[in-house]
PDB file of C-alpha atoms in Angstrom:
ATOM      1  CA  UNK A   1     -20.101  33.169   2.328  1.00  0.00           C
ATOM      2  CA  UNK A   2     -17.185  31.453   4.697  1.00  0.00           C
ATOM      3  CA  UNK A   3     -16.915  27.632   3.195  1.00  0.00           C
ATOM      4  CA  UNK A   4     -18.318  25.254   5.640  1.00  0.00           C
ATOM      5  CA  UNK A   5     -15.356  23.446   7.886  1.00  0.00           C
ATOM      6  CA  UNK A   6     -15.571  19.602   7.748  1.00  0.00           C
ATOM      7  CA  UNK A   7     -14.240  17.974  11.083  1.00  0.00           C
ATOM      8  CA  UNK A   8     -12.762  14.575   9.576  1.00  0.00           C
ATOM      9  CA  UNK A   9     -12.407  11.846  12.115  1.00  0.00           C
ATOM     10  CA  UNK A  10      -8.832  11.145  12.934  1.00  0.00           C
ATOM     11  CA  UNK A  11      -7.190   7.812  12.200  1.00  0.00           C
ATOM     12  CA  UNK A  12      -4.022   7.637  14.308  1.00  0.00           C
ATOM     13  CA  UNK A  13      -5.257   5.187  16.354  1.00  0.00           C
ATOM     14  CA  UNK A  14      -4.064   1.695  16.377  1.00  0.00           C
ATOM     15  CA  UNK A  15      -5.823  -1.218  15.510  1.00  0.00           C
ATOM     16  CA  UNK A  16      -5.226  -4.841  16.551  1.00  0.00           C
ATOM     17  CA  UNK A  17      -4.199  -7.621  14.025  1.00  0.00           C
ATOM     18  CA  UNK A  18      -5.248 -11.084  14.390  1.00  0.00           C
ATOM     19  CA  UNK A  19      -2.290 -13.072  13.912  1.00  0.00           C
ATOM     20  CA  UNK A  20      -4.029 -15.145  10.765  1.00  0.00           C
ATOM     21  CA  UNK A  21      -3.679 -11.942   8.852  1.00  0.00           C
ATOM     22  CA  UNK A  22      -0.177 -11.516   9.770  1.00  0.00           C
ATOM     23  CA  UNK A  23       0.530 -15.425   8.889  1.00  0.00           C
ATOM     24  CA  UNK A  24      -1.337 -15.141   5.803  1.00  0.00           C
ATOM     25  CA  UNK A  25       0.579 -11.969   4.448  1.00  0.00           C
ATOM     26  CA  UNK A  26       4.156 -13.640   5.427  1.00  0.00           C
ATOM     27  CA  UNK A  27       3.216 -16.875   3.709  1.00  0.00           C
ATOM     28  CA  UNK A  28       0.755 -15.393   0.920  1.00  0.00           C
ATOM     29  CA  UNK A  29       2.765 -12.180   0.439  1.00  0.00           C
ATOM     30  CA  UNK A  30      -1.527 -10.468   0.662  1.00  0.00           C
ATOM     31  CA  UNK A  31      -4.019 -10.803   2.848  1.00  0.00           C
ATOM     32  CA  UNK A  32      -7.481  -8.913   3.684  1.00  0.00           C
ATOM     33  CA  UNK A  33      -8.361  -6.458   6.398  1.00  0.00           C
ATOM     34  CA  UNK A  34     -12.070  -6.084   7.417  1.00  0.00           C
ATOM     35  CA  UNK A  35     -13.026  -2.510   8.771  1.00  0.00           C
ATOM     36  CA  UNK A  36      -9.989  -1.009   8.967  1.00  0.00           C
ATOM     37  CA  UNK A  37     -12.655   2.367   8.625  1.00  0.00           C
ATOM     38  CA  UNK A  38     -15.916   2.427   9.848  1.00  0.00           C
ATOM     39  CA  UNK A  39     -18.883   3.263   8.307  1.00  0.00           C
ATOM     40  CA  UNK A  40     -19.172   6.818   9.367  1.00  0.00           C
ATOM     41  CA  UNK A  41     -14.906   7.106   8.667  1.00  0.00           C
ATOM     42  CA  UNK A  42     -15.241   6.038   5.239  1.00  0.00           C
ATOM     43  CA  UNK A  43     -18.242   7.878   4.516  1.00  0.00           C
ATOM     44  CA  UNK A  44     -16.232  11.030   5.736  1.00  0.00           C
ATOM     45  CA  UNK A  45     -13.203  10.444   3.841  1.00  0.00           C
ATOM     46  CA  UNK A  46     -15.124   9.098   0.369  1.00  0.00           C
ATOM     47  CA  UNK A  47     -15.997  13.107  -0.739  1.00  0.00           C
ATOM     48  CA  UNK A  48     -12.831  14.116   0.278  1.00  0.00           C
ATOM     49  CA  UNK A  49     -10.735  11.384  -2.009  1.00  0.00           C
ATOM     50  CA  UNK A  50     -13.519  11.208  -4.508  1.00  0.00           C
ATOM     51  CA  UNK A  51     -13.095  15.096  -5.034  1.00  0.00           C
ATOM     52  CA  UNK A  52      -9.281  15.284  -4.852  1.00  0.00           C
ATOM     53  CA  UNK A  53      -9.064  12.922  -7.590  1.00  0.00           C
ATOM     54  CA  UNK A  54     -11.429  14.289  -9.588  1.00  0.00           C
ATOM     55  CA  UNK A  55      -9.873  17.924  -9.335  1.00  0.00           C
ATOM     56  CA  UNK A  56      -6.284  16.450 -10.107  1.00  0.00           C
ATOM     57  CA  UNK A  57      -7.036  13.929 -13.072  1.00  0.00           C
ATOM     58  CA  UNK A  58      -5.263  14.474 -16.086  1.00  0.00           C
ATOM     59  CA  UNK A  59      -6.699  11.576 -18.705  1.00  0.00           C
ATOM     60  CA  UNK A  60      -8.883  13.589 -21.144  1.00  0.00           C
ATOM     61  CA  UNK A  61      -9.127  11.388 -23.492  1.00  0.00           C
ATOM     62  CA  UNK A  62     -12.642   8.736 -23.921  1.00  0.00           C
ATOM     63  CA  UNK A  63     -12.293   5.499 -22.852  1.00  0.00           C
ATOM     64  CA  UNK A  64     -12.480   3.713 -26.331  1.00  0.00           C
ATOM     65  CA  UNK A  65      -9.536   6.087 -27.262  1.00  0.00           C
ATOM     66  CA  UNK A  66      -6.450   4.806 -25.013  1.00  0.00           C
ATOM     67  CA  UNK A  67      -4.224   1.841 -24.725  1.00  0.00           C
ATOM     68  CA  UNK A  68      -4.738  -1.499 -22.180  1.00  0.00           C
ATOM     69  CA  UNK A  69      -2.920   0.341 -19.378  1.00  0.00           C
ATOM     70  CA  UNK A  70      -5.091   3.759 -19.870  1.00  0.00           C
ATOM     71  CA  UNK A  71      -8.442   1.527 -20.054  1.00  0.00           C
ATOM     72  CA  UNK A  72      -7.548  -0.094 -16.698  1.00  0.00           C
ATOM     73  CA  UNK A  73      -7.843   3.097 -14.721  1.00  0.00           C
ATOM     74  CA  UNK A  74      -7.976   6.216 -13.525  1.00  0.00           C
ATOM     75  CA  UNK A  75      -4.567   6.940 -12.090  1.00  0.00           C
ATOM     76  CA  UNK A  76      -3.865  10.106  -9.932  1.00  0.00           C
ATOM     77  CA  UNK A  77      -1.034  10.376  -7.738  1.00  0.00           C
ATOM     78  CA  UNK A  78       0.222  11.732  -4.391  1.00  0.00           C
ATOM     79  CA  UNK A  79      -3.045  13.253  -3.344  1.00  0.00           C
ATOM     80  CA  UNK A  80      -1.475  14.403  -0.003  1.00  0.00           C
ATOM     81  CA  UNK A  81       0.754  16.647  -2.050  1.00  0.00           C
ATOM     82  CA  UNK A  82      -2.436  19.123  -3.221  1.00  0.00           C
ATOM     83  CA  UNK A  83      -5.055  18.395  -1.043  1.00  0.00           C
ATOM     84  CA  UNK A  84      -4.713  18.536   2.917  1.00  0.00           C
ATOM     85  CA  UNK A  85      -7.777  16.493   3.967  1.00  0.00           C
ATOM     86  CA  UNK A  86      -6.774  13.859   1.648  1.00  0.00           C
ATOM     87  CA  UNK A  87      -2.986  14.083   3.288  1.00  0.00           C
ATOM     88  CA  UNK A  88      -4.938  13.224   6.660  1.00  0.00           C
ATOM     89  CA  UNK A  89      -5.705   9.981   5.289  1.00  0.00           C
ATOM     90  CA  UNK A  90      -2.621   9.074   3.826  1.00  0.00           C
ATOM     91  CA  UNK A  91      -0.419  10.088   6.585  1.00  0.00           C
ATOM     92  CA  UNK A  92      -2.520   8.174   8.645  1.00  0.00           C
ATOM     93  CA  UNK A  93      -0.849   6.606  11.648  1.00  0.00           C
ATOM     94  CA  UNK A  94      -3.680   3.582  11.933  1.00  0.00           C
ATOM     95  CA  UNK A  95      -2.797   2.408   7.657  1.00  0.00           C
ATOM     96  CA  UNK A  96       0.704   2.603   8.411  1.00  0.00           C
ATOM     97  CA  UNK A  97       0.679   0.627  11.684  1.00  0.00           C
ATOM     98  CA  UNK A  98      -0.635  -2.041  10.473  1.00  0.00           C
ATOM     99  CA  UNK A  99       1.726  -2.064   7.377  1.00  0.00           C
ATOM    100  CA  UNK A 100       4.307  -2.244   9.721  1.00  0.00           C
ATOM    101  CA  UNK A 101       3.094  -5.208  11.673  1.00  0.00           C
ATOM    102  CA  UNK A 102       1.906  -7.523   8.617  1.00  0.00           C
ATOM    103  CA  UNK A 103       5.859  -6.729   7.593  1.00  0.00           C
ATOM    104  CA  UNK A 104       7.658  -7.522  10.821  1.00  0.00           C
ATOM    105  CA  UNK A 105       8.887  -4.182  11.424  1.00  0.00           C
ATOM    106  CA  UNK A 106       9.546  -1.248  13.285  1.00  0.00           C
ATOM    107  CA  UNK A 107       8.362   2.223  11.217  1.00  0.00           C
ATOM    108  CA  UNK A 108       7.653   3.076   7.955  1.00  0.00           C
ATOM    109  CA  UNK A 109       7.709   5.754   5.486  1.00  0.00           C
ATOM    110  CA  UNK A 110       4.986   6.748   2.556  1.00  0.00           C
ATOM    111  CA  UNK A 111       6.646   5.753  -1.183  1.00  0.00           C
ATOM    112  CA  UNK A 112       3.461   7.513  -2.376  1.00  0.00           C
ATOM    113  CA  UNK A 113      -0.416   7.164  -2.875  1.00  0.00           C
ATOM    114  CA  UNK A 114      -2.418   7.038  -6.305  1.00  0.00           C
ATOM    115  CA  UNK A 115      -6.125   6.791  -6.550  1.00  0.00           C
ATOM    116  CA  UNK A 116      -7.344   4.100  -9.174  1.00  0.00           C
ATOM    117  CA  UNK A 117     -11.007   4.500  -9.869  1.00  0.00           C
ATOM    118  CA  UNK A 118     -12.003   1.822 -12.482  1.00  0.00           C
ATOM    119  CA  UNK A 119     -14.706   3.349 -14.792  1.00  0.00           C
ATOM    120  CA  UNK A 120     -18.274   1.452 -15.739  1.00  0.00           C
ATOM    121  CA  UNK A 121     -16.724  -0.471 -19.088  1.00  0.00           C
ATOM    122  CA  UNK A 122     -13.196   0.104 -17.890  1.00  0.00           C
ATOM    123  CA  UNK A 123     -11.041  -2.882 -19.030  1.00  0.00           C
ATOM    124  CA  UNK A 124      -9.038  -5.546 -16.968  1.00  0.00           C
ATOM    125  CA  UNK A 125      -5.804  -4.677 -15.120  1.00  0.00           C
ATOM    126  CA  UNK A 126      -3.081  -6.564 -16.228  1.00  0.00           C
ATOM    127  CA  UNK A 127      -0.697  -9.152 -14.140  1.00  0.00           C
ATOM    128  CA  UNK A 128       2.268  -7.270 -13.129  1.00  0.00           C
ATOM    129  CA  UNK A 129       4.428  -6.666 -10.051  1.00  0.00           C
ATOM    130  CA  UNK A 130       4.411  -3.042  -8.742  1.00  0.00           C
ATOM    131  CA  UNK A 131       7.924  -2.938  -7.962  1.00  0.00           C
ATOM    132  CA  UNK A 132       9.251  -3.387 -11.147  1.00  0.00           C
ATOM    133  CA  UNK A 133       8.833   0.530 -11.187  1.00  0.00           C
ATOM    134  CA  UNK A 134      10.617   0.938  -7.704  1.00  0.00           C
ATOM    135  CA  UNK A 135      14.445   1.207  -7.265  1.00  0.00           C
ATOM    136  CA  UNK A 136      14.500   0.376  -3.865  1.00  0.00           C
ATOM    137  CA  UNK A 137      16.666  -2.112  -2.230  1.00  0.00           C
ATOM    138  CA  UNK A 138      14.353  -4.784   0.216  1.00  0.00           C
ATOM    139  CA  UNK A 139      11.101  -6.528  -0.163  1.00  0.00           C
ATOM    140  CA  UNK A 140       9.918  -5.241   2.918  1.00  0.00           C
ATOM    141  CA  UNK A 141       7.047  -3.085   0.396  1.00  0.00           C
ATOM    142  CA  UNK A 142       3.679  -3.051   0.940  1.00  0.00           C
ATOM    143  CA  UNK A 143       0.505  -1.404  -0.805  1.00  0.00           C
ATOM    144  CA  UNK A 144      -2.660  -1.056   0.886  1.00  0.00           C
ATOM    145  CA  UNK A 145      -5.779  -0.948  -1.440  1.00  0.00           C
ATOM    146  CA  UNK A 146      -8.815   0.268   0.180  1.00  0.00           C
ATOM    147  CA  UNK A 147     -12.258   0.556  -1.911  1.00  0.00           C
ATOM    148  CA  UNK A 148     -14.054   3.590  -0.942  1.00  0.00           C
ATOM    149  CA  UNK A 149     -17.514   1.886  -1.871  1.00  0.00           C
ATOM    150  CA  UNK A 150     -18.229  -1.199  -1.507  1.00  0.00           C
ATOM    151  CA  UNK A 151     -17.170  -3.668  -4.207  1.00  0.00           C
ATOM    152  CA  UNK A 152     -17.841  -6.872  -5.880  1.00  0.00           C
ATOM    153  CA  UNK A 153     -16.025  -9.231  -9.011  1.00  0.00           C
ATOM    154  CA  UNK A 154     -18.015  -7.837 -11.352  1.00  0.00           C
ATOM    155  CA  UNK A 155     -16.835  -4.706 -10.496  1.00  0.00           C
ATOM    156  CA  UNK A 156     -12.401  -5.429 -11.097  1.00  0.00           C
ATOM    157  CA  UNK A 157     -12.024  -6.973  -7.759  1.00  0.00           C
ATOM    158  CA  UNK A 158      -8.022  -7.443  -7.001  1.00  0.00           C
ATOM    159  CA  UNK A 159      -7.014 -10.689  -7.756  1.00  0.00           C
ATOM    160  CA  UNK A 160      -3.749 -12.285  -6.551  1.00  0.00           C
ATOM    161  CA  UNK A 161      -1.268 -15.294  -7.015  1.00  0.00           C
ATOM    162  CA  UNK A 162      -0.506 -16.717  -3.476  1.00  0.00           C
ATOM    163  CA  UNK A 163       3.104 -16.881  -2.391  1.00  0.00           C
ATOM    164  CA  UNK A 164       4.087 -15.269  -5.756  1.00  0.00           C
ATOM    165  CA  UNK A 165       6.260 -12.688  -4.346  1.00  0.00           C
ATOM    166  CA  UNK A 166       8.756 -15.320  -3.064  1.00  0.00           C
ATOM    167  CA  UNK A 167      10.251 -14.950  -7.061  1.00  0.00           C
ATOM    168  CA  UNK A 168      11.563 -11.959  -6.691  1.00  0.00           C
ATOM    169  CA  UNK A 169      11.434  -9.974  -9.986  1.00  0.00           C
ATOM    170  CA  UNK A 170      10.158 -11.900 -12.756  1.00  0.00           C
ATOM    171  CA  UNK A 171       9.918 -10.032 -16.291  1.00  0.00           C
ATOM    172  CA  UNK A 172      11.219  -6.662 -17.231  1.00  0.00           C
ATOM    173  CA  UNK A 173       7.812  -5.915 -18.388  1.00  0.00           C
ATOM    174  CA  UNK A 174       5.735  -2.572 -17.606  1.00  0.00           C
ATOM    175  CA  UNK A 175       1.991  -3.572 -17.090  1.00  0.00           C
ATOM    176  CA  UNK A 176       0.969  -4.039 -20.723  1.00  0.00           C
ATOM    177  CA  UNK A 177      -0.899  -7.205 -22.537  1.00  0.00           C
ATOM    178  CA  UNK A 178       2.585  -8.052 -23.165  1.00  0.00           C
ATOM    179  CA  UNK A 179       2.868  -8.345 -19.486  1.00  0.00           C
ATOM    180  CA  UNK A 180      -0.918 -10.125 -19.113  1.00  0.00           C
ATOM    181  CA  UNK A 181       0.278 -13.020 -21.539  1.00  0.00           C
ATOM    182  CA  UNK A 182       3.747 -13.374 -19.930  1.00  0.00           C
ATOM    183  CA  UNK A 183       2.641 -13.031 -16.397  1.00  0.00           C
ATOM    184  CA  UNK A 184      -0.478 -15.555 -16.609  1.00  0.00           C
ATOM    185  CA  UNK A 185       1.537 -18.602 -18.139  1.00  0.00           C
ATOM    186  CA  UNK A 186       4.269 -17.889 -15.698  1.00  0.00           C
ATOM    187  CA  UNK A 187       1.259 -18.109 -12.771  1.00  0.00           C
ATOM    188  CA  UNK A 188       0.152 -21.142 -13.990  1.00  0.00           C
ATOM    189  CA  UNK A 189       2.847 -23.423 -15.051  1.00  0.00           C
ATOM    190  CA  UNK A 190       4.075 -22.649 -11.234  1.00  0.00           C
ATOM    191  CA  UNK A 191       0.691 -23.280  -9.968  1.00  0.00           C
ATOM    192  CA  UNK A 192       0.484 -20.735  -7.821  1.00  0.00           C
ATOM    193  CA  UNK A 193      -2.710 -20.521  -5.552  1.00  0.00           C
ATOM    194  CA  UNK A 194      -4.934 -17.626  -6.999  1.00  0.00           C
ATOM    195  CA  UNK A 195      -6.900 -15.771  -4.292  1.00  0.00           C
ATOM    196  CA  UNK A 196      -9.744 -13.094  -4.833  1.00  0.00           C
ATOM    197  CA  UNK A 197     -12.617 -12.083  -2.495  1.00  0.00           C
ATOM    198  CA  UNK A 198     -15.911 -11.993  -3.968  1.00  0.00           C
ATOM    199  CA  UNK A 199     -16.917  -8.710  -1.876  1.00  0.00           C
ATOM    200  CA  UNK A 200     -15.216  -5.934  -0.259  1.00  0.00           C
ATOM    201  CA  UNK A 201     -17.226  -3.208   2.064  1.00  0.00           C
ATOM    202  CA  UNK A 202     -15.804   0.159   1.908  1.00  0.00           C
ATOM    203  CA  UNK A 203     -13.070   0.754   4.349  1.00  0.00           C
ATOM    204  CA  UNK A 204     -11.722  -3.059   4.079  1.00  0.00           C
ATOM    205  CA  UNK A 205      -8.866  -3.134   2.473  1.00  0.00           C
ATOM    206  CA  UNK A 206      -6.001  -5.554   0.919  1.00  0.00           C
ATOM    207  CA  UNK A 207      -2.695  -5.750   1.651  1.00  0.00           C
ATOM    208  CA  UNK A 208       0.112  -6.689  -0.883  1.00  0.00           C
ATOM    209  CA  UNK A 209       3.838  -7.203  -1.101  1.00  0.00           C
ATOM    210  CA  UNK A 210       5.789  -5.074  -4.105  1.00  0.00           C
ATOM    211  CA  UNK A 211       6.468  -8.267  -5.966  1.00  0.00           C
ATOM    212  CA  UNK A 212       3.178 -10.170  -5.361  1.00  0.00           C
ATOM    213  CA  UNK A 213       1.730 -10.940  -8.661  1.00  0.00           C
ATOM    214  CA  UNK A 214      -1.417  -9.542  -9.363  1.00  0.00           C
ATOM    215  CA  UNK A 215      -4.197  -8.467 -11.839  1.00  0.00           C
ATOM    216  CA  UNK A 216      -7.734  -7.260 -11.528  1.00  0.00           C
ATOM    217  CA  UNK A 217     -10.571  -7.898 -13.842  1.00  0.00           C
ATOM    218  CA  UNK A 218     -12.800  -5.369 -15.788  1.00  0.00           C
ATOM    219  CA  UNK A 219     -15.112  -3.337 -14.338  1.00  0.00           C
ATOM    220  CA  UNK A 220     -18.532  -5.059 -15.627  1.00  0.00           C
ATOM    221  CA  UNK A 221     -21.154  -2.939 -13.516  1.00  0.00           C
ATOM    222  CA  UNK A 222     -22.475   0.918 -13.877  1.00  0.00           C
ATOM    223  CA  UNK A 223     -20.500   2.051 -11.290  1.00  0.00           C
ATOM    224  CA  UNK A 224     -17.420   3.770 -10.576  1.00  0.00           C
ATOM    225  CA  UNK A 225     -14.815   1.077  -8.709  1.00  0.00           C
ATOM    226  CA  UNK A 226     -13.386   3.996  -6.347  1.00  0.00           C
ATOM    227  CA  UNK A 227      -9.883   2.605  -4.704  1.00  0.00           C
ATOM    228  CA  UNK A 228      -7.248   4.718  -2.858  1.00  0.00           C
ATOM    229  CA  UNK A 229      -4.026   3.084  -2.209  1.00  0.00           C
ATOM    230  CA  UNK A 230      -0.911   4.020  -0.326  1.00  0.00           C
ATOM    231  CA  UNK A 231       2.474   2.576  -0.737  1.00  0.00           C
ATOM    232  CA  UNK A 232       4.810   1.730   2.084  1.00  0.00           C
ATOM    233  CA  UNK A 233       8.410   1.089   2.662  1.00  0.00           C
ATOM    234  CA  UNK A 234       9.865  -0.449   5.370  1.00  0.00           C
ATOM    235  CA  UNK A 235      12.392   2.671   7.260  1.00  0.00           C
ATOM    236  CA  UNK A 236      16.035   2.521   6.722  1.00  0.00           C
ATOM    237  CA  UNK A 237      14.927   1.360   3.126  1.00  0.00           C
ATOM    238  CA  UNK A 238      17.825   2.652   0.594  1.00  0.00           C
ATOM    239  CA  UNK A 239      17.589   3.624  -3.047  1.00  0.00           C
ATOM    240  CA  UNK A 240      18.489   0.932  -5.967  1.00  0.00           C
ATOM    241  CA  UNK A 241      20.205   1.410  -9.020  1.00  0.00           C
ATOM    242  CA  UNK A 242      17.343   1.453 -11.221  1.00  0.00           C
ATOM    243  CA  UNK A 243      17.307  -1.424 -13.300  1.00  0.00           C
ATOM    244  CA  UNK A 244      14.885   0.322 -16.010  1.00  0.00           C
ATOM    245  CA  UNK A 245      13.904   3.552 -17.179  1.00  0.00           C
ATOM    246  CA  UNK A 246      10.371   3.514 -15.124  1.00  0.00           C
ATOM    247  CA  UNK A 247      12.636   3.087 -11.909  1.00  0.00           C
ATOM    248  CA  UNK A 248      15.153   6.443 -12.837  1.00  0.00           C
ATOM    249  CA  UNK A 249      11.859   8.194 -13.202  1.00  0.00           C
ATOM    250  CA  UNK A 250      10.483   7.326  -9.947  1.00  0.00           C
ATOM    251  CA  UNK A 251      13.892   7.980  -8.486  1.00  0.00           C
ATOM    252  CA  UNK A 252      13.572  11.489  -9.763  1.00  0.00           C
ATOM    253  CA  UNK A 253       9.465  11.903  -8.996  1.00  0.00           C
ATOM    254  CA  UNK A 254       8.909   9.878  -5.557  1.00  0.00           C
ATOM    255  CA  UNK A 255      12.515   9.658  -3.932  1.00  0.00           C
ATOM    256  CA  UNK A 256      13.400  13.578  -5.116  1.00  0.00           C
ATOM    257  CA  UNK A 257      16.718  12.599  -6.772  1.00  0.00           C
ATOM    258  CA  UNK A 258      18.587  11.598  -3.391  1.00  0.00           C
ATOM    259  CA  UNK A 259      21.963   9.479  -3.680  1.00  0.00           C
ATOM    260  CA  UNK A 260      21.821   6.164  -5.003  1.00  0.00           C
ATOM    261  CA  UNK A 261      22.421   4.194  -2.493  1.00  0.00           C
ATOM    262  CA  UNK A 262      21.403   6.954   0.458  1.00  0.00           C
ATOM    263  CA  UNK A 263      18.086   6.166   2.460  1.00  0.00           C
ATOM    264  CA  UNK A 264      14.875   6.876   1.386  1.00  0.00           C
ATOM    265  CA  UNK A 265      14.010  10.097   3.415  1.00  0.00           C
ATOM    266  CA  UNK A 266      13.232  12.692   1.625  1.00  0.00           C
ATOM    267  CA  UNK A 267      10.327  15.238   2.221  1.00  0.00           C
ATOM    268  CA  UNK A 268       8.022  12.921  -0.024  1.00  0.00           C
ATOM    269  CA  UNK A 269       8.723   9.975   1.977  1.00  0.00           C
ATOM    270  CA  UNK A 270       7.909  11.742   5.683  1.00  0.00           C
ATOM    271  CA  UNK A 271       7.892   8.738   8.842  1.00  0.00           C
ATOM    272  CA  UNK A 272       4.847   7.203   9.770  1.00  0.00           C
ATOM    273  CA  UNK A 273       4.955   6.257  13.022  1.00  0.00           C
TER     274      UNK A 273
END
């Protein structure tokens, strides 16, 4: 029996950004995006995601069994690597456009994607910045992170603290509790504005800069929080001397080794746009 051929619905079209969402992610370093897939988009894409990650997942182990950072998700990376419906979505010229435009610029290229499905019971996601693991060499980073259900607080909704990204790098911490403590007094002895939307429908999605501080709470319901997120970089982006051993790894894993110093354009980070 022939396995039955699912048309997905491309997404290479373009959509229009009001300009309060490109303020808001200049001055905020995050801001929200309502509908950036439909209803019928989202419902297409959801099995294919959904199953990818499922197939690909490594973590064996019971929830009560691993550390902070292994109760805070499921992590599994670079989907469009294994699975070629799920590379439709991530190579998707309609995500990446609008990365471009809330960043001011011209093209970009994929760092990579990770699903991060928060289980029923699954604990709180620490304060961190993401690119603390990145060695690359301008701010101009963004993740999108699109819920592929729809979403509430109780359920780990992302939380962030507004205008945090304007720091720079902060600690030399991985995302740990040691991270959580340091992080949280840092956020509020600057008083930074902490933002969090009380719902997201599936297909909105957030938008952050790579050194936006953010956390996300536990995931209090009996559901499955089901996120996909892609990372962006900003074209004629270069590589970093790592300033940790989390950044020579991704050097090796995400940028294939290239040059220090050389661009970041190697097959795993293909052009967008």
């Amino acid at each position: 029996m022939n396995k039955q051929v699912v048309l997905l619905p491309p997404l290479d079209d373009f959509k229009q950004l009001s300009q309060e969402n490109i303020s808001e992610f200049r001055e905020n370093g995050h801001t929200l995006t309502t509908q950036v897939l439909s209803e019928d988009e989202i419902a297409a894409y959801r099995p294919v995601i959904t199953s990818a990650a499922e197939r690909y997942n490594t973590e064996k182990r019971e929830l009560q069994d691993r550390d902070t950072y292994g109760k805070a998700f499921l992590q599994i990376m670079n989907l469009w690597q294994n699975d070629e419906d799920a590379r439709k979505f991530v190579l998707a010229k309609r995500m990446a456009k609008i990365a471009a435009d809330l960043m001011g610029v011209e093209n970009v290229r994929l760092y990579h994607d990770q699903a991060l499905f928060k289980e029923p019971g699954g604990g709180p996601t620490p304060w961190h910045q993401d690119q603390y693991y990145w060695p690359i060499d301008t701010n101009n980073t963004i993740t999108m992170w699109m819920p592929l259900v729809d979403i509430d607080v109780d359920m780990g909704m992302l939380t962030f603290a507004s205008g945090s990204f304007k720091e720079g790098a902060v600690f030399d911490f991985e995302i740990s509790d040691e991270s959580e403590n340091a992080f949280d007094n840092y956020v509020k002895e600057h008083n930074f504005p902490i933002s969090r939307a009380k719902t997201m429908k599936a297909g909105d999605a957030t938008w952050h800069r790579g050194f936006t501080m953010h956390h996300a709470n536990g995931n209090n319901s009996d559901k499955m929080r089901e996120v996909m997120t892609i990372i962006y970089v900003a074209d004629g982006a270069r590589i970093a001397p790592y300033k940790n051993e989390w950044q020579k790894n991704d050097h090796h894993k995400w940028l294939m080794s290239k040059p220090i110093g050389g661009l970041i354009d190697s097959e795993l980070n293909p052009l967008l746009l």
